[in-house]
Tab-separated table of C-alpha atoms in Angstrom:
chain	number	residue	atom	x	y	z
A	19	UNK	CA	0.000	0.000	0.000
A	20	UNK	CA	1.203	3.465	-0.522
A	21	UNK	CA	-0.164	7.202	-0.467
A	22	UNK	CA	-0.913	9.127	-3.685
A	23	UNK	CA	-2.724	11.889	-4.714
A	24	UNK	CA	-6.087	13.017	-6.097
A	25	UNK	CA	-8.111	12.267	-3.066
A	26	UNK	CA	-11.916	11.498	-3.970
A	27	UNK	CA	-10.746	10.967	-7.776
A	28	UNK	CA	-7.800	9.165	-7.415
A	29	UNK	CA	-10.033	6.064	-8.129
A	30	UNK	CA	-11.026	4.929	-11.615
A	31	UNK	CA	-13.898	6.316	-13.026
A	32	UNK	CA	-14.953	9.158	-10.665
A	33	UNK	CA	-14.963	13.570	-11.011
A	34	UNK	CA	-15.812	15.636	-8.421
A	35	UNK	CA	-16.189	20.004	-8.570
A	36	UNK	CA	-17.033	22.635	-6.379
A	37	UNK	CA	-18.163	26.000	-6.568
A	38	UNK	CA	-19.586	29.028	-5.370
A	39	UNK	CA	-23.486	29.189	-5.293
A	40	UNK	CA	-24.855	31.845	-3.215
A	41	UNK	CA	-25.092	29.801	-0.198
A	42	UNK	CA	-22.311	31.803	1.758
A	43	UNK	CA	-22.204	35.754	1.082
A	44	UNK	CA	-18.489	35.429	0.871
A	45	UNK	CA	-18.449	35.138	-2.543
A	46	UNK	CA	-14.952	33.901	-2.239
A	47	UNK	CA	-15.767	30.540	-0.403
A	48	UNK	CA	-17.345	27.515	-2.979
A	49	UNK	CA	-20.677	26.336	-0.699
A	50	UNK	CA	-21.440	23.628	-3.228
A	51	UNK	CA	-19.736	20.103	-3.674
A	52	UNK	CA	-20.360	17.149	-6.434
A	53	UNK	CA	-18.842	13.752	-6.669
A	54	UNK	CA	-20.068	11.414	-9.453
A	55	UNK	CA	-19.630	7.653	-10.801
A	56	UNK	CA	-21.052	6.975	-14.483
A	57	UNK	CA	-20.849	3.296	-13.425
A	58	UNK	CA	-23.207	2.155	-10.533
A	59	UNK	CA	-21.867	2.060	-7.151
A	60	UNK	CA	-22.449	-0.243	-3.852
A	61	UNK	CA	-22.636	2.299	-1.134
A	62	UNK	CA	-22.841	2.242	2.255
A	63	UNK	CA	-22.541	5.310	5.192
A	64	UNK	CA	-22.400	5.481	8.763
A	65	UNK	CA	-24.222	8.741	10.497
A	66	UNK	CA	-24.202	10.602	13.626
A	67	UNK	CA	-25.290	9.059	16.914
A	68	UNK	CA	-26.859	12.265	17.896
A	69	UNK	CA	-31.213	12.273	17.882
A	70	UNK	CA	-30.846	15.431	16.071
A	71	UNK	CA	-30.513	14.252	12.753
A	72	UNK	CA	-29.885	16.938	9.669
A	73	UNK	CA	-32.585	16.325	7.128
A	74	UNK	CA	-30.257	15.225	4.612
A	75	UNK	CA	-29.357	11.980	6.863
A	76	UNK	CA	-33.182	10.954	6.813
A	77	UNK	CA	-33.092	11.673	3.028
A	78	UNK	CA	-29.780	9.407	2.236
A	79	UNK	CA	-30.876	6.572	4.944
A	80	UNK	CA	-33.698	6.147	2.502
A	81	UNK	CA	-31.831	6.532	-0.601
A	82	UNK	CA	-29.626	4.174	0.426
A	83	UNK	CA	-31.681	1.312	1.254
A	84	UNK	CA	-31.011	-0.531	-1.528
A	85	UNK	CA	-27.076	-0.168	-1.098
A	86	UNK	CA	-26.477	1.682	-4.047
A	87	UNK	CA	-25.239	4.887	-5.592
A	88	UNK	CA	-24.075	7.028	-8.468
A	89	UNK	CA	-23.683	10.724	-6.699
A	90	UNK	CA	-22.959	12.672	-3.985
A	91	UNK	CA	-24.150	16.578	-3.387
A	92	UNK	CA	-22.922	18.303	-0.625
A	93	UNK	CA	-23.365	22.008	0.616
A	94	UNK	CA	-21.808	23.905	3.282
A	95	UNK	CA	-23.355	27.430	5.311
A	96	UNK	CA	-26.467	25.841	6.359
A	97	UNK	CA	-27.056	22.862	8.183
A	98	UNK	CA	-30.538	22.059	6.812
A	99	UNK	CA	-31.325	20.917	10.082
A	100	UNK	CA	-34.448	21.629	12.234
A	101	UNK	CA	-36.295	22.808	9.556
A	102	UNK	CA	-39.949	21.971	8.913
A	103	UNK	CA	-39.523	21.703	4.666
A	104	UNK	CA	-35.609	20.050	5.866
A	105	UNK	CA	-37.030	17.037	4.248
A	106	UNK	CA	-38.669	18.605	1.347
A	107	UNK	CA	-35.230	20.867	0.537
A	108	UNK	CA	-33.143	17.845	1.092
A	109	UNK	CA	-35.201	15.524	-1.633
A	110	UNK	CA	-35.348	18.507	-3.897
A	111	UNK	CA	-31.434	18.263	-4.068
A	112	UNK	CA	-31.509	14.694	-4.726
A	113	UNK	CA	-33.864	15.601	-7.860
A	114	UNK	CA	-31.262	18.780	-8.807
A	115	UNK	CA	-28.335	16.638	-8.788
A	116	UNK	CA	-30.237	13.597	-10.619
A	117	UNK	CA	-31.651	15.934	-13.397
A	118	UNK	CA	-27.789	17.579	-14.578
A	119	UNK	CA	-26.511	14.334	-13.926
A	120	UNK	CA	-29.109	11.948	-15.875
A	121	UNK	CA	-29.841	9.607	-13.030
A	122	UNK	CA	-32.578	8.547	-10.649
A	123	UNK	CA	-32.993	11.293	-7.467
A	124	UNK	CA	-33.045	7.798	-5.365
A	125	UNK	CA	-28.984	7.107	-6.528
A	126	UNK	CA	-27.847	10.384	-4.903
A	127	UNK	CA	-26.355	11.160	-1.659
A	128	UNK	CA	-27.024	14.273	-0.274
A	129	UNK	CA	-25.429	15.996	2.985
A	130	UNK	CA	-25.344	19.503	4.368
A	131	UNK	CA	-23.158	21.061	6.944
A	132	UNK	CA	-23.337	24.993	8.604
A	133	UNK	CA	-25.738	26.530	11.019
A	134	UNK	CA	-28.511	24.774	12.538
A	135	UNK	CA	-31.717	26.193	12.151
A	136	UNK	CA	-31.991	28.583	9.663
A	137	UNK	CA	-34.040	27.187	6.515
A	138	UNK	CA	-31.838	26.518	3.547
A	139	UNK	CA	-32.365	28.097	0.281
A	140	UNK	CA	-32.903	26.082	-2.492
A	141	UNK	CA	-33.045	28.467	-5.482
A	142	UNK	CA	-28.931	29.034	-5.422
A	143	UNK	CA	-28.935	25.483	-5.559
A	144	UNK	CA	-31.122	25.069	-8.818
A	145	UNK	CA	-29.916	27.791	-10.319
A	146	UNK	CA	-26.252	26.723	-10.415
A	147	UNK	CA	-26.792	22.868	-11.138
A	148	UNK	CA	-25.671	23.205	-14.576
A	149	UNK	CA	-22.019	25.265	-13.776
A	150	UNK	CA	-21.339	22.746	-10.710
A	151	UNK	CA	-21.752	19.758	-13.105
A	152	UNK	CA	-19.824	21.747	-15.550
A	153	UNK	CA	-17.348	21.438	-12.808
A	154	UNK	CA	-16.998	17.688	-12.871
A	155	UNK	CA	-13.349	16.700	-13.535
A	156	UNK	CA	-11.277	13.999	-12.446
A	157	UNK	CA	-8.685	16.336	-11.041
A	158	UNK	CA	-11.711	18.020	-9.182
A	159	UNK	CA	-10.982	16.623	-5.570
A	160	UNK	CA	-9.619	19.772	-4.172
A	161	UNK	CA	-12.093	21.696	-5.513
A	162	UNK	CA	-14.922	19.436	-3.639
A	163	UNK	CA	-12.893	19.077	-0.576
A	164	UNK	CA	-12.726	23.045	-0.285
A	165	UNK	CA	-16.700	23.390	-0.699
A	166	UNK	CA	-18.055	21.394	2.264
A	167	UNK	CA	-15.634	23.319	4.465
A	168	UNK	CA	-17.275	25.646	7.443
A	169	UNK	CA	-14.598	26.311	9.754
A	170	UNK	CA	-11.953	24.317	8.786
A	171	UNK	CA	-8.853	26.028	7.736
A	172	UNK	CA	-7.535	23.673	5.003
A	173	UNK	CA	-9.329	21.213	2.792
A	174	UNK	CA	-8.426	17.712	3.678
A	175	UNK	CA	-8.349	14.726	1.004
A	176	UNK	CA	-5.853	11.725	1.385
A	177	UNK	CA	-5.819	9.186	-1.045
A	178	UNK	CA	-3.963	5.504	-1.348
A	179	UNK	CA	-3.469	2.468	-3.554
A	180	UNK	CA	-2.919	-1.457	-2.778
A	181	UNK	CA	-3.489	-4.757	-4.797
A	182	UNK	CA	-6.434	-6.594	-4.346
A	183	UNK	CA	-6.865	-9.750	-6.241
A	184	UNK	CA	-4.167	-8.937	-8.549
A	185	UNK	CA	-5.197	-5.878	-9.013
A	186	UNK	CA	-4.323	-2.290	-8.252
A	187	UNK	CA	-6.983	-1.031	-6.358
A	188	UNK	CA	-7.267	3.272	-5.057
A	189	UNK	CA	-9.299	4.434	-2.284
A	190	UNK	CA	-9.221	8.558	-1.590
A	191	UNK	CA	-11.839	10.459	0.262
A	192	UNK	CA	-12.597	14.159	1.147
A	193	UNK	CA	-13.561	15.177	4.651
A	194	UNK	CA	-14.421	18.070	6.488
A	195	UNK	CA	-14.614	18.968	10.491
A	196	UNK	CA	-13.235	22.007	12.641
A	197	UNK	CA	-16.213	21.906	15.451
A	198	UNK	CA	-18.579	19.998	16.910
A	199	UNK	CA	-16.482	16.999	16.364
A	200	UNK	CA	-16.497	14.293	19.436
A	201	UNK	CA	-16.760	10.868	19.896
A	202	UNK	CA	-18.581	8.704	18.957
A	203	UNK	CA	-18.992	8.400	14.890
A	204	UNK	CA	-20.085	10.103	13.155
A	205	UNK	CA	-18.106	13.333	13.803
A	206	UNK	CA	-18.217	15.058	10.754
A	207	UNK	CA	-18.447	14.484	6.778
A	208	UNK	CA	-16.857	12.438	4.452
A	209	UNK	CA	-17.036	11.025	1.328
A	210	UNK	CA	-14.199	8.513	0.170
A	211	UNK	CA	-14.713	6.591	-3.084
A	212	UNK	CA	-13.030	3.524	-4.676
A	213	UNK	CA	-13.053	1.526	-7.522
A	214	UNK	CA	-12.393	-1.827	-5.770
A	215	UNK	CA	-15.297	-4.343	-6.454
A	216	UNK	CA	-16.463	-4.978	-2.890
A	217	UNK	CA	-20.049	-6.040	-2.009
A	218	UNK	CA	-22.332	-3.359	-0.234
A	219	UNK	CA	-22.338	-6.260	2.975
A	220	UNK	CA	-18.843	-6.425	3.128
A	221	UNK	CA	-18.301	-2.619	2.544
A	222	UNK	CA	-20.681	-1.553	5.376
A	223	UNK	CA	-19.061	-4.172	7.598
A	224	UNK	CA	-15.806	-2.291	6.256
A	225	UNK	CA	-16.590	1.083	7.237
A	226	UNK	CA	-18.097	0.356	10.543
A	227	UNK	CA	-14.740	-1.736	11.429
A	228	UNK	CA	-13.005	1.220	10.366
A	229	UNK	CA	-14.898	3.955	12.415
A	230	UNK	CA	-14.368	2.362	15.712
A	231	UNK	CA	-10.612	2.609	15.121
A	232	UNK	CA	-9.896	6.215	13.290
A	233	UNK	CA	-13.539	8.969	12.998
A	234	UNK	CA	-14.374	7.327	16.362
A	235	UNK	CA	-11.079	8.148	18.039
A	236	UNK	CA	-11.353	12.302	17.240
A	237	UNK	CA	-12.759	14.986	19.374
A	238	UNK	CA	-12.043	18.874	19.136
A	239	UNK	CA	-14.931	19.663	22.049
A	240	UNK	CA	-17.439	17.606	23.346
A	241	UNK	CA	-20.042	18.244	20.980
A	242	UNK	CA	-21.468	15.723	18.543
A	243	UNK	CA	-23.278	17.156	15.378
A	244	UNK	CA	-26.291	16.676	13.954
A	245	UNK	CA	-25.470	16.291	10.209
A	246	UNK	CA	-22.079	14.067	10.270
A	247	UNK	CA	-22.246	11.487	7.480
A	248	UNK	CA	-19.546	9.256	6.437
A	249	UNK	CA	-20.272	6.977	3.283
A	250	UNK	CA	-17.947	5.515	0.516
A	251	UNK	CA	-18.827	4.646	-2.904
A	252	UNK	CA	-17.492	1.746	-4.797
A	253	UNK	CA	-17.915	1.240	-8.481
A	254	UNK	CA	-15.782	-2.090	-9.257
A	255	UNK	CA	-13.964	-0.630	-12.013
A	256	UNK	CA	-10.418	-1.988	-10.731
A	257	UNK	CA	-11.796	-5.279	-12.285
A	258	UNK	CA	-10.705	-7.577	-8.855
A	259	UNK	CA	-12.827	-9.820	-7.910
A	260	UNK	CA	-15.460	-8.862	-6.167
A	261	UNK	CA	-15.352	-9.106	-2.273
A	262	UNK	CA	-17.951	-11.088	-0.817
A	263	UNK	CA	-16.510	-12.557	2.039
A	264	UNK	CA	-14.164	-12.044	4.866
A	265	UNK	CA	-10.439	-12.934	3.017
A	266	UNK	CA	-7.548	-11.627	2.445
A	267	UNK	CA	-8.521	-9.307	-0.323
A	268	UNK	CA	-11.183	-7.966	2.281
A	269	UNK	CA	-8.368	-7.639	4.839
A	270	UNK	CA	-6.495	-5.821	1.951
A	271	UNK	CA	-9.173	-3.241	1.342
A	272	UNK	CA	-9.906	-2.891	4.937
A	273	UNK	CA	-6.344	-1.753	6.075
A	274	UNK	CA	-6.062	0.659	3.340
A	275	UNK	CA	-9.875	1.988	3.963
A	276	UNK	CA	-8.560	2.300	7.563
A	277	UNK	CA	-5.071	4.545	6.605
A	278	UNK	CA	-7.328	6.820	4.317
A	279	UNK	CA	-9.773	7.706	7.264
A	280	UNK	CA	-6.939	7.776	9.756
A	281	UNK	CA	-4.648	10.386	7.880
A	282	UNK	CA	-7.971	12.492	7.496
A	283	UNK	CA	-9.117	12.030	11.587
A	284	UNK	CA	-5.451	13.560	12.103
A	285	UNK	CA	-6.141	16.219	9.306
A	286	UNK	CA	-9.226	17.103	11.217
A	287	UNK	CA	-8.125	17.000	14.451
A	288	UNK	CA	-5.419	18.854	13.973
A	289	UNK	CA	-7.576	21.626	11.936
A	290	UNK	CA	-9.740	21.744	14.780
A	291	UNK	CA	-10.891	25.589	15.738
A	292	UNK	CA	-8.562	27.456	17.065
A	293	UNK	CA	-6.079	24.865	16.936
A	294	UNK	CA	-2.437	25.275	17.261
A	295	UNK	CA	-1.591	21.892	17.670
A	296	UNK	CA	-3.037	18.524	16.442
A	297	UNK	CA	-2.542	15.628	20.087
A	298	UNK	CA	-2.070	12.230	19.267
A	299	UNK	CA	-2.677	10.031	22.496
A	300	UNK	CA	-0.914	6.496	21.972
A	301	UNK	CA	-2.043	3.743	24.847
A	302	UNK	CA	-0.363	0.928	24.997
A	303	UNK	CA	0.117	-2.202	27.630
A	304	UNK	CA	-3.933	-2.557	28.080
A	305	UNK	CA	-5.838	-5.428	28.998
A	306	UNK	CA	-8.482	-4.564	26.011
A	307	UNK	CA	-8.692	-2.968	23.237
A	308	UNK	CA	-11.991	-1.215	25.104
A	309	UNK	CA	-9.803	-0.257	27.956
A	310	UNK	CA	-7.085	1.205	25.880
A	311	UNK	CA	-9.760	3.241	23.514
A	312	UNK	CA	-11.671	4.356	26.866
A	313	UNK	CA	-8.083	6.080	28.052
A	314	UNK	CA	-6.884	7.128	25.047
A	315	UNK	CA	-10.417	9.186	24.584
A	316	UNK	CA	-10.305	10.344	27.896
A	317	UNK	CA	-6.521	12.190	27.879
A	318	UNK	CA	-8.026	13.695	24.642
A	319	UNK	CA	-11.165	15.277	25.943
A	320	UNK	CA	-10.031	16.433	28.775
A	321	UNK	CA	-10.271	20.340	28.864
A	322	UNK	CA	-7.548	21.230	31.530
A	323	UNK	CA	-5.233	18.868	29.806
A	324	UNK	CA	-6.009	20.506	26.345
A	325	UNK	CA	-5.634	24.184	27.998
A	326	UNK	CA	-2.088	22.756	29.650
A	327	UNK	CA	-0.922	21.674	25.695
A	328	UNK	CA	-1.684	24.835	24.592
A	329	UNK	CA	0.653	26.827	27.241
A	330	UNK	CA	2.962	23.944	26.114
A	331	UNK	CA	2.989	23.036	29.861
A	332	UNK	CA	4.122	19.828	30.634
A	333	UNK	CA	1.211	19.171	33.273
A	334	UNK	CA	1.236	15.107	33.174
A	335	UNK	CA	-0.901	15.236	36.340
A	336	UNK	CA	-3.656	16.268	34.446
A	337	UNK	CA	-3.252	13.048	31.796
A	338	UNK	CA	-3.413	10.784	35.463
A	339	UNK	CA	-6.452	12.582	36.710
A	340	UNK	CA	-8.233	11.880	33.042
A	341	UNK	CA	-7.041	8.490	33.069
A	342	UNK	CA	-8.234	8.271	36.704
A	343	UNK	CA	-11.947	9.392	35.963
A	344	UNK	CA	-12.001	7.687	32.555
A	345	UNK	CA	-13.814	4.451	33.710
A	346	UNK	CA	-11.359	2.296	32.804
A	347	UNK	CA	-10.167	-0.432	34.968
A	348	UNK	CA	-6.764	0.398	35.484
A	349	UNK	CA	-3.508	0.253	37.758
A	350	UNK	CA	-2.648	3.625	38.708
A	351	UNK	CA	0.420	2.751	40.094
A	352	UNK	CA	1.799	0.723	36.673
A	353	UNK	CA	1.172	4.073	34.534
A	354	UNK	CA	3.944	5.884	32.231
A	355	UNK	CA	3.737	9.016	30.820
A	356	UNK	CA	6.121	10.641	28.293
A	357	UNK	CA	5.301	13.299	25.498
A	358	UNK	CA	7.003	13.263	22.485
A	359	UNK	CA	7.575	15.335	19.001
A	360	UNK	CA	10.171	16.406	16.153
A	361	UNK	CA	11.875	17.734	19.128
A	362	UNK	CA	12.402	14.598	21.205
A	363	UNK	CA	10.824	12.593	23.955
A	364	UNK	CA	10.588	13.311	27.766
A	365	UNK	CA	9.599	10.943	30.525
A	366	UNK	CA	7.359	12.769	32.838
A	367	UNK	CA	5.863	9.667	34.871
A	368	UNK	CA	6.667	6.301	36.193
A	369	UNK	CA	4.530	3.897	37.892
A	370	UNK	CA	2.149	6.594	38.473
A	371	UNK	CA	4.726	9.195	39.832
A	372	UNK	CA	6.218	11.846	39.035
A	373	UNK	CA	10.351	11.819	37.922
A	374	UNK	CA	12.656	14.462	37.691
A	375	UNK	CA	12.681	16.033	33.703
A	376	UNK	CA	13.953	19.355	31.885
A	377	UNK	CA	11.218	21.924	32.083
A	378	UNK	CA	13.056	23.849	29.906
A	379	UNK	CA	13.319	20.284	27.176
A	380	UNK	CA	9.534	19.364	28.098
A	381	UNK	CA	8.638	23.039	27.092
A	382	UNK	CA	10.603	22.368	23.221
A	383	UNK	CA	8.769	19.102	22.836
A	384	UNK	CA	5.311	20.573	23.307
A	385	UNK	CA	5.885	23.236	21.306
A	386	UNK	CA	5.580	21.725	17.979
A	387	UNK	CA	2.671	21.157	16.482
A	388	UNK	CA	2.295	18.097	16.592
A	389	UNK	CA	2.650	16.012	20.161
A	390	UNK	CA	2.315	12.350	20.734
A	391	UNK	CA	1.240	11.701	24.250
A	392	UNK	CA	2.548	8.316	25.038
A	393	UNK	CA	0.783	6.214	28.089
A	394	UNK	CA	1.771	3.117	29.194
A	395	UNK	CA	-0.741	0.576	31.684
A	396	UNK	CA	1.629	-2.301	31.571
A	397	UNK	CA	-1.345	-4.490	32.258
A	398	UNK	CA	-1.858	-6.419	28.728
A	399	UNK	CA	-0.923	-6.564	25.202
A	400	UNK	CA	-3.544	-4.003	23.745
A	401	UNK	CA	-3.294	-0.592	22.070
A	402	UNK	CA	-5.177	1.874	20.383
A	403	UNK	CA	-4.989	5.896	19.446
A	404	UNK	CA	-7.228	9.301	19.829
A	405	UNK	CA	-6.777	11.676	18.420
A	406	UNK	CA	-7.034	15.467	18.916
A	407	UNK	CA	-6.175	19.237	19.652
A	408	UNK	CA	-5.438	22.132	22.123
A	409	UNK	CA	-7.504	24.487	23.106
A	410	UNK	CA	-6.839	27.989	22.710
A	411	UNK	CA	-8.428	31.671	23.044
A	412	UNK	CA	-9.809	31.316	19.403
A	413	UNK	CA	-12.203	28.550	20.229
A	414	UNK	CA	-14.265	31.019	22.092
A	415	UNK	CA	-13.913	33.724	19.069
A	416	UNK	CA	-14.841	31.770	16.769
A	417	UNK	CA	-18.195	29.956	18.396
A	418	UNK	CA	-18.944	33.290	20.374
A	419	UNK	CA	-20.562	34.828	17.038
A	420	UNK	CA	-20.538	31.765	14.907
A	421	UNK	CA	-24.302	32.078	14.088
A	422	UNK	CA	-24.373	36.682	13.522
């Protein structure tokens, strides 16, 4: 397996665009996304585990039923959420996409992201169908990837390639997600595509595998959104045969499905608002893989400890207290703690106390961007990461007026 580019269209026989609609006043920012297949796709998607559910959701559960797909439509500035014609606006894309495109309303995927709340205006929509399938190209990833963004900084599309059955196979996806990004999945939006022939069983089975280990694993602040869809799209044109059945091949696909959504949980979490830094927490020695993900999570989310990686302050007392209220059946008195980056590694913690370290070496480490806070239960052969990011004074500028 290895990385390459064109994220969404790196695989076989898919474009993507993005443009500007009239969704956002800033004229500058594209608000409207497209990704389409000519040949038919098995789909599947996971969704967000909040009971607020986007309209769009509803809409694609339904589309989806029958496990397959042709298109994706995607706009940003408006969450089409909590809207009594949500529904209504939601199908009506479905129909806008299907007409340009030459396909069935019931083969599209549809997904909005922005403020909750505020009903969504179709018209820009319909109005630029036309120019946004215009926009279709096969070098068009970027182009998507930057119109379902709200907060985030940068777009964010990885893409890879493996062989499967003999044959070379490329995965690549497009995500978004600044805020409102928390345990557990969904957390946010993405769309990954492939042209590996895999059946819609085996690909849901796939992606929910997948989720546990990388979207799962992220969280910027507490908050779980309403709208956060993650579905892939396979159209078979690699020509391997088709998965049907847990094998190698599947075990193939599923390790390269899983370092696509990985790469883009670190993209997102280290994108997230405000963010200086993107935290990696790295547990090793558990007795589970549960226990391990429950204290990985918990060093992540924890506020002070978030607050202390921003200052670059080597705190380590707050990782024990998160560990310590995680849930997690562990031996307090077995932990190690070290942090680590470009700059180096220092040991701040052993067997659950502290040791003597170089404030003034603990202070370089943390003040890359990126820090790797490594634990250690010495209490079983199990690992697993979270991932996520500190939090700074622009958190609370940027979701003080995020809505005027």
């Amino acid at each position: 397996m290895e990385y390459i580019s064109g994220g969404v269209t790196a695989a076989q026989g898919f474009v993507a665009g993005g443009i500007h609609c009239g969704i956002r006043k800033n004229k500058a920012k594209p608000d409207l996304a497209m990704i389409y297949s000519e040949t038919p796709c098995n789909a599947a998607a996971v969704y967000t585990t909040n009971l607020v559910k986007g309209a769009p959701i509803l809409v694609t559960k339904k589309n989806l039923a029958d496990g397959k797909a042709k298109a994706v439509i995607c706009n940003s500035g408006n969450a089409n959420t909590c809207n009594a014609d949500g529904a209504e606006k939601a199908e009506k894309m479905c129909r806008i996409a299907a007409e340009v495109l030459g396909i069935e309303p019931q083969d599209v995927i549809v997904a909005s992201t922005g403020v909750i709340g505020q009903m969504l205006p179709i018209e820009p929509i319909e109005n630029a169908a036309q120019a946004l399938k215009d926009s279709l190209s096969p070098d068009g990833s970027s182009a998507a990837a930057a119109a379902i963004m709200t907060t985030d900084t940068i777009p964010k599309e990885v893409a890879v390639q493996t062989i499967i059955g003999g044959k070379t196979v490329k995965l690549g996806g497009i995500s978004k997600g600044s805020g409102m990004i928390h345990p557990n999945m969904a957390t946010m939006l993405c769309f990954l595509t492939t042209d590996c022939a895999i059946s819609t069983a085996m690909l849901d089975r796939a992606i929910h595998k997948v989720t546990g280990n990388t979207f799962n694993m992220i969280s910027i602040d507490g908050d779980t959104s309403t709208n956060d869809t993650f579905a892939v799209l396979a159209n078979g044109v690699a020509g391997n045969p088709e998965i049907v059945e847990e094998n190698e091949d599947y075990a193939a696909f599923t390790e390269a499905l899983e370092a696509v959504c990985r790469e883009l949980s670190k993209l997102m979490a280290g994108d997230g608002e405000g963010a200086t830094k993107l935290l990696v927490c790295s547990v090793d020695g558990a007795e589970d893989e549960e226990t391990a993900k429950t204290v990985a999570k918990s060093v992540i989310c924890s506020t002070l400890f978030k607050a202390a990686m921003f200052g670059a302050d080597a705190n380590w007392g707050r990782v024990l207290c998160a560990i310590g209220y995680s849930g997690a059946a562990v031996d307090v008195e077995k932990i190690d703690v070290s942090f680590r980056s470009v700059k180096g590694q220092v040991d701040v913690c052993r067997n659950g106390a502290g040791i003597e370290f170089s404030e003034e070496k603990a202070s370089e480490v943390l003040g890359e961007k990126e820090i790797t806070i490594l634990v250690s239960l010495h209490m079983g052969g199990e690992s697993a990461e979270a991932y996520g990011c500190d939090l700074t004074y622009d958190y609370v500028k940027i979701n003080g007026d995020y809505r005027t």
